[in-house]
Coordinates of C-alpha atoms in Angstrom, one line a residue:
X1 CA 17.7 22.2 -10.5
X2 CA 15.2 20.8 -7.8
X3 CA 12.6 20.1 -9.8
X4 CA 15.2 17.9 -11.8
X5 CA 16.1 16.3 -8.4
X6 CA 12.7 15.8 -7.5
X7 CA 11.9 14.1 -10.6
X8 CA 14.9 11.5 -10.1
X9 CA 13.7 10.9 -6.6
X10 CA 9.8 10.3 -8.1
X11 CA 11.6 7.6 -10.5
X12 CA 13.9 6.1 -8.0
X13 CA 10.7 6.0 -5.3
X14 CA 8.2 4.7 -7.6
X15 CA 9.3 1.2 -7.1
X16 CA 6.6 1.8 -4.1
X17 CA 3.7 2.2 -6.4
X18 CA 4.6 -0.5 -8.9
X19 CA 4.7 -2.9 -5.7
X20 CA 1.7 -1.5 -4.4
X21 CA -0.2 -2.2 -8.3
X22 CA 1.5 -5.9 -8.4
X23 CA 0.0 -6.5 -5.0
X24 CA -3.3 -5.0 -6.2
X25 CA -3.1 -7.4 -9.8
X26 CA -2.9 -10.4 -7.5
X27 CA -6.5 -9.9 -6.7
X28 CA -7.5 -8.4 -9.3
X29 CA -11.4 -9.3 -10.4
X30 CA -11.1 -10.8 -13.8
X31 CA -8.8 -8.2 -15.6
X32 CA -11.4 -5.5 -15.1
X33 CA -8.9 -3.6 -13.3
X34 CA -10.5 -3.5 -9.8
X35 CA -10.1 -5.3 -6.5
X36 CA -13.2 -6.1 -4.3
X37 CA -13.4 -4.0 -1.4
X38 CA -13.3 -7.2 1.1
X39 CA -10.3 -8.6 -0.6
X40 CA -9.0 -4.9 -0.5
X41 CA -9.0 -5.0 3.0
X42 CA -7.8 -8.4 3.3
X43 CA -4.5 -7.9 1.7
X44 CA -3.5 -6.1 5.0
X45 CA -5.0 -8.4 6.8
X46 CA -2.2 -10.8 4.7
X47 CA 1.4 -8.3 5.6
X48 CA 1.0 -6.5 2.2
X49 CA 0.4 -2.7 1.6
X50 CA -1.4 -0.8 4.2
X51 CA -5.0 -0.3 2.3
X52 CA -7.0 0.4 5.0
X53 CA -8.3 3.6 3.8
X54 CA -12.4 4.0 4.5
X55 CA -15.3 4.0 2.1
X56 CA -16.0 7.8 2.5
X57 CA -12.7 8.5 1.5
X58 CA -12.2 5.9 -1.3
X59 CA -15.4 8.1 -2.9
X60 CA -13.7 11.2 -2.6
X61 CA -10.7 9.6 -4.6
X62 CA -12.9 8.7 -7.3
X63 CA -11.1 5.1 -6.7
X64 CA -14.6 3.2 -5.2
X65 CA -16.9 1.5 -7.8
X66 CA -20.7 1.1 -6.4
X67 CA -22.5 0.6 -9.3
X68 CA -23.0 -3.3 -8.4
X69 CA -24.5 -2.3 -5.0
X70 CA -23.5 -4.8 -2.3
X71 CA -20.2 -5.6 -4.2
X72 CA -18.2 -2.7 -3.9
X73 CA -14.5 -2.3 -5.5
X74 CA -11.8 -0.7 -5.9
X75 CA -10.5 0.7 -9.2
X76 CA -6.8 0.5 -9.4
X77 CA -5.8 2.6 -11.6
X78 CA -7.8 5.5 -9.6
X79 CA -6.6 4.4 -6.4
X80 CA -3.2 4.3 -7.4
X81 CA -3.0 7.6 -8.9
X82 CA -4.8 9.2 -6.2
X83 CA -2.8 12.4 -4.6
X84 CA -3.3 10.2 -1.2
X85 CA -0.3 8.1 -2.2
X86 CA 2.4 11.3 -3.0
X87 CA 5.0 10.9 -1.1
X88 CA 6.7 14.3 -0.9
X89 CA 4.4 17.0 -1.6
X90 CA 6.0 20.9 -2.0
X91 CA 4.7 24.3 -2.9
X92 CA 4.6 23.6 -6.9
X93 CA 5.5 19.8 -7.5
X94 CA 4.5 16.7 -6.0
X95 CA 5.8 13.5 -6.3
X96 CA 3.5 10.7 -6.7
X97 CA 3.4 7.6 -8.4
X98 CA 3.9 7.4 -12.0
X99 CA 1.3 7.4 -14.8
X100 CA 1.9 4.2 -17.3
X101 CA 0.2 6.7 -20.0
X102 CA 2.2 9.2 -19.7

């Protein structure tokens, strides 16, 4: 019975993380599905969505793209995904944002 709650609330709060990807889209690099880093940063700079997370930790997510060195980005899909943006984490279920492929 929780875990059927907790799923309803993951739906019902996911309107967070479809926001947070529209917001992302907006700057989007040339459908590649990744942001630069600068305008990354600059879309808090601008009232939206609170990405100010560092470099170092972008890494760890898997969500930063160095191959072009000097031009880093963010990948969306990795970022958005990322445990970092759960919401309600318990003992055996998490509730994060929800997988399109899924």
């Amino acid at each position: 019975m929780i875990e059927n709650v907790v799923d309803k609330f993951g739906t019902w709060q996911d309107w967070e993380c479809v926001d947070m990807k529209k917001n992302l889209l907006t700057i989007e690099e040339y459908d590649t599905g990744r942001v630069l880093l600068s305008d990354f940063y600059a879309k808090t700079l601008n009232g939206a969505h609170q990405f100010k997370e560092s470099v170092p930790f972008l890494r760890e997510l898997g969500a930063l793209d160095e191959t072009d060195k000097g031009t880093d980005r963010v990948i969306i899909p990795n970022y958005l995904l990322a445990r970092s943006n759960c919401i309600a984490k318990f003992t055996y279920h998490e509730v994060c944002c929800l997988s399109e492929c899924e």
